[in-house]
mmCIF file with all atom_site columns, C-alpha atoms in Angstrom:
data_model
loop_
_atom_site.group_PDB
_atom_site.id
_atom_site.type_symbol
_atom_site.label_atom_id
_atom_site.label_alt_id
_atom_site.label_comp_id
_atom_site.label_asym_id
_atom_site.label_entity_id
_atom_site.label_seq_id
_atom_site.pdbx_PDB_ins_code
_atom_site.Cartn_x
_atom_site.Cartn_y
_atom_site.Cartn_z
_atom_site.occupancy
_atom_site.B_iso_or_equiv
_atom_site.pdbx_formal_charge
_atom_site.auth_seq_id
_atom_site.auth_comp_id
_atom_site.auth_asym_id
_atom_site.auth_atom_id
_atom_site.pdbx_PDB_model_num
ATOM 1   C CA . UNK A 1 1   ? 7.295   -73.333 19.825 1.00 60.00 ? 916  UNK A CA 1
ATOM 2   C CA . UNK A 1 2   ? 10.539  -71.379 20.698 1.00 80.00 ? 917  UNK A CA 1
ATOM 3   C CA . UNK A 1 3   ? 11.179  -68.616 22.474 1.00 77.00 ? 918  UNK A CA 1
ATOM 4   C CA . UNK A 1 4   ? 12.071  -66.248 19.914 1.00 80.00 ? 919  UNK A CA 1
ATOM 5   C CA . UNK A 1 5   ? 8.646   -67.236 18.005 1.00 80.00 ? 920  UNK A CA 1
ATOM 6   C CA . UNK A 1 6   ? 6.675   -67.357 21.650 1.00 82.00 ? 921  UNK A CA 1
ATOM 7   C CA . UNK A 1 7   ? 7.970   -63.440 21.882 1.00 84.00 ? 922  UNK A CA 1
ATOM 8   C CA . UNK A 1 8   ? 7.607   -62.312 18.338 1.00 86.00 ? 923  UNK A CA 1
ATOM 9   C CA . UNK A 1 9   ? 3.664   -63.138 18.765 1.00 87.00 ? 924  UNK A CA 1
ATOM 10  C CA . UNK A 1 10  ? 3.444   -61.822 22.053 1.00 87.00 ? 925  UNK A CA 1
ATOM 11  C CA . UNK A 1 11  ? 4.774   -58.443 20.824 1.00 86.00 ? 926  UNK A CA 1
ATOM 12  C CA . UNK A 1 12  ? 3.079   -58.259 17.680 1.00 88.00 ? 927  UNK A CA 1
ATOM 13  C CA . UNK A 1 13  ? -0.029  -58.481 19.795 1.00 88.00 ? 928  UNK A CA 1
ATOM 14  C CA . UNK A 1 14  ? 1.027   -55.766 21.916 1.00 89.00 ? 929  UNK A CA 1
ATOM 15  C CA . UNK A 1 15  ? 1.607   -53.837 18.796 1.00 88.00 ? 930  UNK A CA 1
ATOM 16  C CA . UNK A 1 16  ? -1.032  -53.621 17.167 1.00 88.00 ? 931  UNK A CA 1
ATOM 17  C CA . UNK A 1 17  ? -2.955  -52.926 19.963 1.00 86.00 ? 932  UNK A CA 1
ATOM 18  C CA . UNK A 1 18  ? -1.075  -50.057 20.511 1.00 84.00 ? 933  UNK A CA 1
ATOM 19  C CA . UNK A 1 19  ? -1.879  -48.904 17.091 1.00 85.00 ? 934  UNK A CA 1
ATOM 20  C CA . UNK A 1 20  ? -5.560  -49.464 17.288 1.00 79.00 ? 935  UNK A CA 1
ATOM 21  C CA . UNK A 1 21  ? -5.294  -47.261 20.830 1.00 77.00 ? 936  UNK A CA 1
ATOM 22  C CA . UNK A 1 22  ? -3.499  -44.801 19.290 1.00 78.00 ? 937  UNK A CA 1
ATOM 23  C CA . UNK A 1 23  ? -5.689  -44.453 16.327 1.00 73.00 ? 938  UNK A CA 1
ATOM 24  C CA . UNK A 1 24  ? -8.771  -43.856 18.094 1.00 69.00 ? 939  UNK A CA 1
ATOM 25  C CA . UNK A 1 25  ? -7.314  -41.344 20.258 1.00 68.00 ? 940  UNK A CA 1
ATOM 26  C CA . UNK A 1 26  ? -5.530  -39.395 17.742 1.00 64.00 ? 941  UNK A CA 1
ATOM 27  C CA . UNK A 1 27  ? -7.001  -35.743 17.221 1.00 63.00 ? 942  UNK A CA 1
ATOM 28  C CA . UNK A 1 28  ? -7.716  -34.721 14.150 1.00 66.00 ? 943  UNK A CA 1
ATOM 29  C CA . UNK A 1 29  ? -7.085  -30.967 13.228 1.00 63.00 ? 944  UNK A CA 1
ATOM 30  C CA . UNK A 1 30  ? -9.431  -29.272 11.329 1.00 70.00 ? 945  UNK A CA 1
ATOM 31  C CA . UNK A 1 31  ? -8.840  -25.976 9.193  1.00 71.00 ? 946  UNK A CA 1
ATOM 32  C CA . UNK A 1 32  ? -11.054 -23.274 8.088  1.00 76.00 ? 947  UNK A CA 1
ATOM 33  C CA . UNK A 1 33  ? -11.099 -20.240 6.006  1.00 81.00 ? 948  UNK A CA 1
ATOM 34  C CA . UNK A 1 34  ? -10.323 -16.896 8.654  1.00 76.00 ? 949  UNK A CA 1
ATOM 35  C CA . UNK A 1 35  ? -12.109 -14.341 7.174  1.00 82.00 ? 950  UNK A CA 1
ATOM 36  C CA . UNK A 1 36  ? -10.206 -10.846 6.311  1.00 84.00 ? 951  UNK A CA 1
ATOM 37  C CA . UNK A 1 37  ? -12.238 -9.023  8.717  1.00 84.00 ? 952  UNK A CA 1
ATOM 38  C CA . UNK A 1 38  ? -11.017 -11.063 11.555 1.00 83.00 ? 953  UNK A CA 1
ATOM 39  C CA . UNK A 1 39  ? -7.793  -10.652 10.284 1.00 81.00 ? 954  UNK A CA 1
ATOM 40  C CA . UNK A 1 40  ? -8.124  -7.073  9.908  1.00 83.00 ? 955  UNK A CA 1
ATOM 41  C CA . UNK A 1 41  ? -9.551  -6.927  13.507 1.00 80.00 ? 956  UNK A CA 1
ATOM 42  C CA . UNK A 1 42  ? -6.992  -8.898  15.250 1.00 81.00 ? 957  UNK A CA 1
ATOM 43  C CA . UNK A 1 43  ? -4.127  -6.507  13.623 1.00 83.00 ? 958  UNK A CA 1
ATOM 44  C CA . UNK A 1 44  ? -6.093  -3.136  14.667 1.00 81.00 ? 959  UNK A CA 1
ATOM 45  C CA . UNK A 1 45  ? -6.332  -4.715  18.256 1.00 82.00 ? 960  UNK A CA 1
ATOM 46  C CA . UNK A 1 46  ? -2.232  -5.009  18.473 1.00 84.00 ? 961  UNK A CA 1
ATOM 47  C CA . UNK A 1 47  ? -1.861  -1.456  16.759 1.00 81.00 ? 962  UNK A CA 1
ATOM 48  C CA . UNK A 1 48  ? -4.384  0.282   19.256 1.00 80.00 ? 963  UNK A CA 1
ATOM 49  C CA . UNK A 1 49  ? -2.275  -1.643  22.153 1.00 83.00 ? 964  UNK A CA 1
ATOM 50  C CA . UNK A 1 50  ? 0.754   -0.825  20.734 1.00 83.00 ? 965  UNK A CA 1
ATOM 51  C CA . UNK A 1 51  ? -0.031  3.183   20.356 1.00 79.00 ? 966  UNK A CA 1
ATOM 52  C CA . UNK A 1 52  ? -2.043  3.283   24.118 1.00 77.00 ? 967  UNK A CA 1
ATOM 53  C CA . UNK A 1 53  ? 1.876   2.028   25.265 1.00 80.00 ? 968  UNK A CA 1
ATOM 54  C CA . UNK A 1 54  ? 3.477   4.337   22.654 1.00 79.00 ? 969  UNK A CA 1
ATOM 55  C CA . UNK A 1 55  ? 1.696   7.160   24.281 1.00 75.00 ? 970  UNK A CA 1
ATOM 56  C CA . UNK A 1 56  ? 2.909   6.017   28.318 1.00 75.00 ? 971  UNK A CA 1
ATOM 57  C CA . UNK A 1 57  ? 6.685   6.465   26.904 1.00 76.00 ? 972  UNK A CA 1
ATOM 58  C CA . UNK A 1 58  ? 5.936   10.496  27.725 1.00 77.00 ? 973  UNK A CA 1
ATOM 59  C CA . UNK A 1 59  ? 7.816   11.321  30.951 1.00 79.00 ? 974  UNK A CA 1
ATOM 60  C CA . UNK A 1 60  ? 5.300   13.388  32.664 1.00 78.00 ? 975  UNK A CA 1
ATOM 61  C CA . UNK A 1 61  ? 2.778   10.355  32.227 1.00 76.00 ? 976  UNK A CA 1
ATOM 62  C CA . UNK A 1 62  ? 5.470   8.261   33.740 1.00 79.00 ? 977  UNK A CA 1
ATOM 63  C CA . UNK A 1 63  ? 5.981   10.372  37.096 1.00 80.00 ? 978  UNK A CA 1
ATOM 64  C CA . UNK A 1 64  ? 2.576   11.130  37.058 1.00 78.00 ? 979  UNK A CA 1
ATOM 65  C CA . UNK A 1 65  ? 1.515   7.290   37.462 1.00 76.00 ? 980  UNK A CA 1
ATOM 66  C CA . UNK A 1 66  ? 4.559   6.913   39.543 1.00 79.00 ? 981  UNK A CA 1
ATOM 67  C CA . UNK A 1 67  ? 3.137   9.119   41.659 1.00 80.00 ? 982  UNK A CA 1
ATOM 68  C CA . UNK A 1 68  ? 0.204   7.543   42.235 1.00 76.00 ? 983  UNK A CA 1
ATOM 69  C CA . UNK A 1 69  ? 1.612   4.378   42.925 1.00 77.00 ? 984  UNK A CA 1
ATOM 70  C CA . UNK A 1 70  ? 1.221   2.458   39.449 1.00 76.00 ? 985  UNK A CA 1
ATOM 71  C CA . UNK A 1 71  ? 4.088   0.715   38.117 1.00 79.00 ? 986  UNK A CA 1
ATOM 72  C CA . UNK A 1 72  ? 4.705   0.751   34.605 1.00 78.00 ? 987  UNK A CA 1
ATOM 73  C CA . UNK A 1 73  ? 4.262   -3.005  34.247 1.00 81.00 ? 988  UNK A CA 1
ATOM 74  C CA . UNK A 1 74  ? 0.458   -2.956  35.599 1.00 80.00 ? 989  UNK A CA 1
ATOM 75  C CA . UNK A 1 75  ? -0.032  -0.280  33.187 1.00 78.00 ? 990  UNK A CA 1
ATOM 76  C CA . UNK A 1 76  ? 0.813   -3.029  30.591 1.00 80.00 ? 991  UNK A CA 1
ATOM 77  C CA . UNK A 1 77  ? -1.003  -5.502  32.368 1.00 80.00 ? 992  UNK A CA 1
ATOM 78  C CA . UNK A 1 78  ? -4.468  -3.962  32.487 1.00 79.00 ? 993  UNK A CA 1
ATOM 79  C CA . UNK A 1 79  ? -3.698  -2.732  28.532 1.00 79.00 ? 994  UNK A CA 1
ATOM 80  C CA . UNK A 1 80  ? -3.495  -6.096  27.257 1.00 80.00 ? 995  UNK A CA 1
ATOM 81  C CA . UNK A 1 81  ? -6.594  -6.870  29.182 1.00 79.00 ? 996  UNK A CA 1
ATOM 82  C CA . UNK A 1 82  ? -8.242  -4.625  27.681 1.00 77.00 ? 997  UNK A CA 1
ATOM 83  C CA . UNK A 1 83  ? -10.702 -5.693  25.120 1.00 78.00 ? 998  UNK A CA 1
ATOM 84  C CA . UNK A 1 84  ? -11.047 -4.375  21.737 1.00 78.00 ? 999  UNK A CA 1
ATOM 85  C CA . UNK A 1 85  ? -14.130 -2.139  22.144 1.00 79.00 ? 1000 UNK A CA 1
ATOM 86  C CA . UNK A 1 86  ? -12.681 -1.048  25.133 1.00 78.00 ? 1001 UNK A CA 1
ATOM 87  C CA . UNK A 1 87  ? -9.074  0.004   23.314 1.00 77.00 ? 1002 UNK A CA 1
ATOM 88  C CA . UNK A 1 88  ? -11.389 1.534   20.144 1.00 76.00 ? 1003 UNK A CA 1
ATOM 89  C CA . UNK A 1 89  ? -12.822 3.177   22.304 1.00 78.00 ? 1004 UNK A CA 1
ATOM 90  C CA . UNK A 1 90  ? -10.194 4.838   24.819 1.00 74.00 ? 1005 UNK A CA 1
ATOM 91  C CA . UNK A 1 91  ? -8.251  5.336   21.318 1.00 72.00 ? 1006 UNK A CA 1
ATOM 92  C CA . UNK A 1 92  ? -11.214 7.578   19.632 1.00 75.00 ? 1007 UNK A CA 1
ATOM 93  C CA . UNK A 1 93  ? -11.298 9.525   22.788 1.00 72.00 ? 1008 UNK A CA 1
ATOM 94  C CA . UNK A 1 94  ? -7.317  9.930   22.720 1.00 68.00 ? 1009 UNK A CA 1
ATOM 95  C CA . UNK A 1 95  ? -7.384  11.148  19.095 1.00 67.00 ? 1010 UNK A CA 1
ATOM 96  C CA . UNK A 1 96  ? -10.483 13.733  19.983 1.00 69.00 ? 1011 UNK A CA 1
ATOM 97  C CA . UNK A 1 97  ? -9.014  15.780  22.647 1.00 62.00 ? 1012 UNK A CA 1
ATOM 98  C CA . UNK A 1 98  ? -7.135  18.696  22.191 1.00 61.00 ? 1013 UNK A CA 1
ATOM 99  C CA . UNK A 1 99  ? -3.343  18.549  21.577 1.00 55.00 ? 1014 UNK A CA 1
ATOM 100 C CA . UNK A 1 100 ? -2.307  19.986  25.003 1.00 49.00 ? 1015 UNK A CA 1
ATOM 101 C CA . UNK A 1 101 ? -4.671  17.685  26.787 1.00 53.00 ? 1016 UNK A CA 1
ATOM 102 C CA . UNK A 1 102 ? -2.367  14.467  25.636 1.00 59.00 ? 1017 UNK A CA 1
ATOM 103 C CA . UNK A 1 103 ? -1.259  14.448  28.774 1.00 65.00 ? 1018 UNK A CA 1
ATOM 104 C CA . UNK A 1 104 ? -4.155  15.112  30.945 1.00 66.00 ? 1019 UNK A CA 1
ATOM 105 C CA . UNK A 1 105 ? -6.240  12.710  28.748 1.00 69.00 ? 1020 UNK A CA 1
ATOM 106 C CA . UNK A 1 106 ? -3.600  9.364   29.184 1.00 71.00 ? 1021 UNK A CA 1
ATOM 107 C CA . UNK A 1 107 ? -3.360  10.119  32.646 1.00 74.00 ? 1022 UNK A CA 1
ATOM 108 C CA . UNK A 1 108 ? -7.531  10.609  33.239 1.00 74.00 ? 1023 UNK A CA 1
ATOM 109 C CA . UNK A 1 109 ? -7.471  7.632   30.497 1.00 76.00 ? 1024 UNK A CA 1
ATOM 110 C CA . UNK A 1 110 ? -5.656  5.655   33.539 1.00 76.00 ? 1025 UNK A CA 1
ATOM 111 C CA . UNK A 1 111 ? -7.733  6.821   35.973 1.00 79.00 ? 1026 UNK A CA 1
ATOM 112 C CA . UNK A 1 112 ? -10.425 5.748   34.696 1.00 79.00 ? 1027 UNK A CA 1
ATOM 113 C CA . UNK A 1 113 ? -9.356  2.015   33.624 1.00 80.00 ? 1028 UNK A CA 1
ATOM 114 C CA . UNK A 1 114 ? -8.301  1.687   37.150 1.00 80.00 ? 1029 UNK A CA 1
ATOM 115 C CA . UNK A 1 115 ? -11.327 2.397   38.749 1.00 80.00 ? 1030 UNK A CA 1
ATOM 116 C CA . UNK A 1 116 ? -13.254 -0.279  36.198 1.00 80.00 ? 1031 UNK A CA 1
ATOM 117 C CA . UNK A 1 117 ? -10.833 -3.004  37.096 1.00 80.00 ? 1032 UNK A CA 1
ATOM 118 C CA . UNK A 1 118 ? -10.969 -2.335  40.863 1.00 78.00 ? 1033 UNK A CA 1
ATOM 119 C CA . UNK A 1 119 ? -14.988 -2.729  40.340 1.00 78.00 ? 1034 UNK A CA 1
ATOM 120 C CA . UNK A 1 120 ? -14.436 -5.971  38.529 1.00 79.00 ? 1035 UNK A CA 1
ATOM 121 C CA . UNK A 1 121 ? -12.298 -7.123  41.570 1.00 80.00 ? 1036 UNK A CA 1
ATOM 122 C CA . UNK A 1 122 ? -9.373  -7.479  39.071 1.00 76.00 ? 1037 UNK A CA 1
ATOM 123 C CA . UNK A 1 123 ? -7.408  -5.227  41.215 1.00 75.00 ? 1038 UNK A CA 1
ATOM 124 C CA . UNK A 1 124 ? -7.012  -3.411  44.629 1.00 75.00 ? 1039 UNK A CA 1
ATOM 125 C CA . UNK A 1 125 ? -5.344  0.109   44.046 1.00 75.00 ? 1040 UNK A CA 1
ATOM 126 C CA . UNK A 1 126 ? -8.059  2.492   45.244 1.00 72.00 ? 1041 UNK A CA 1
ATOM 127 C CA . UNK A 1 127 ? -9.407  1.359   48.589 1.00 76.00 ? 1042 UNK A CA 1
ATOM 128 C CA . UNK A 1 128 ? -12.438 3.560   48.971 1.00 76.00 ? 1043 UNK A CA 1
ATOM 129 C CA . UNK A 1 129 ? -13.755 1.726   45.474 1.00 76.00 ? 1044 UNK A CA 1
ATOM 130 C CA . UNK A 1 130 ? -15.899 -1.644  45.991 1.00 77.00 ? 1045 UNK A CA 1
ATOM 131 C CA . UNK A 1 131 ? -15.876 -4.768  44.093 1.00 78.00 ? 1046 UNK A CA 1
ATOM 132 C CA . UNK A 1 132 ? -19.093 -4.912  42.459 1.00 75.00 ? 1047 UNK A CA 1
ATOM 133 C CA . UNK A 1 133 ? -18.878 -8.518  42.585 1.00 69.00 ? 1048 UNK A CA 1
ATOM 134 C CA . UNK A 1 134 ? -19.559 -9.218  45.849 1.00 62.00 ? 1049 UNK A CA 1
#
């Protein structure tokens, strides 16, 4: 046997072993029908995100949280943490106060998400509260 024919079985070998490895590893995707509702869902989540940030753009919300120490950017943070109960439900009470109490309201709205993340240990801003998971 020659070389040439000695090598040309030796790689055919190693071939098609690499094709039955590759074969049985290969992942196979699978698709199923996403219902409107989730659909629907999804979108409301990333409007009620986007008009919670709309409503920071206010200037006396900005130096009031700059006041206090809060950058803009962990405002953003703990927003897109939120969940979507959690935005449905900081967006109904938004939408129920009274007009002059915008202000107030985003600001107490704040407030309030920042003492529920420093009790989930997510953050550290207020020192007198305690982590609750501890």
């Amino acid at each position: 046997m020659t070389f040439m024919q000695s090598s040309k079985r030796y790689l055919s070998v190693v071939f098609a072993a690499l094709f039955m490895l590759t074969s049985l590893i290969s992942v196979q995707a699978q698709a199923a029908m996403v219902g409107t509702n989730e659909v629907i869902a999804q979108q409301q989540l990333t409007v009620d995100r986007a008009e919670l940030k709309g409503m920071l753009q206010d200037e006396a919300v900005q130096e009031k949280l700059a006041s206090m120490g809060v950058s803009p950017d962990q405002v953003d943070q703990r927003i897109d943490s939120l969940t979507a109960d959690e935005l449905a439900y900081f967006n109904t009470q938004l939408d129920e106060a009274p007009a002059g109490a915008g202000v107030v309201g985003v600001i107490v709205l704040f407030l309030v998400i920042f003492i529920i993340t420093d009790m989930l240990c997510a953050t550290d801003i207020f020192s007198f509260i305690h982590c609750i998971n501890r």
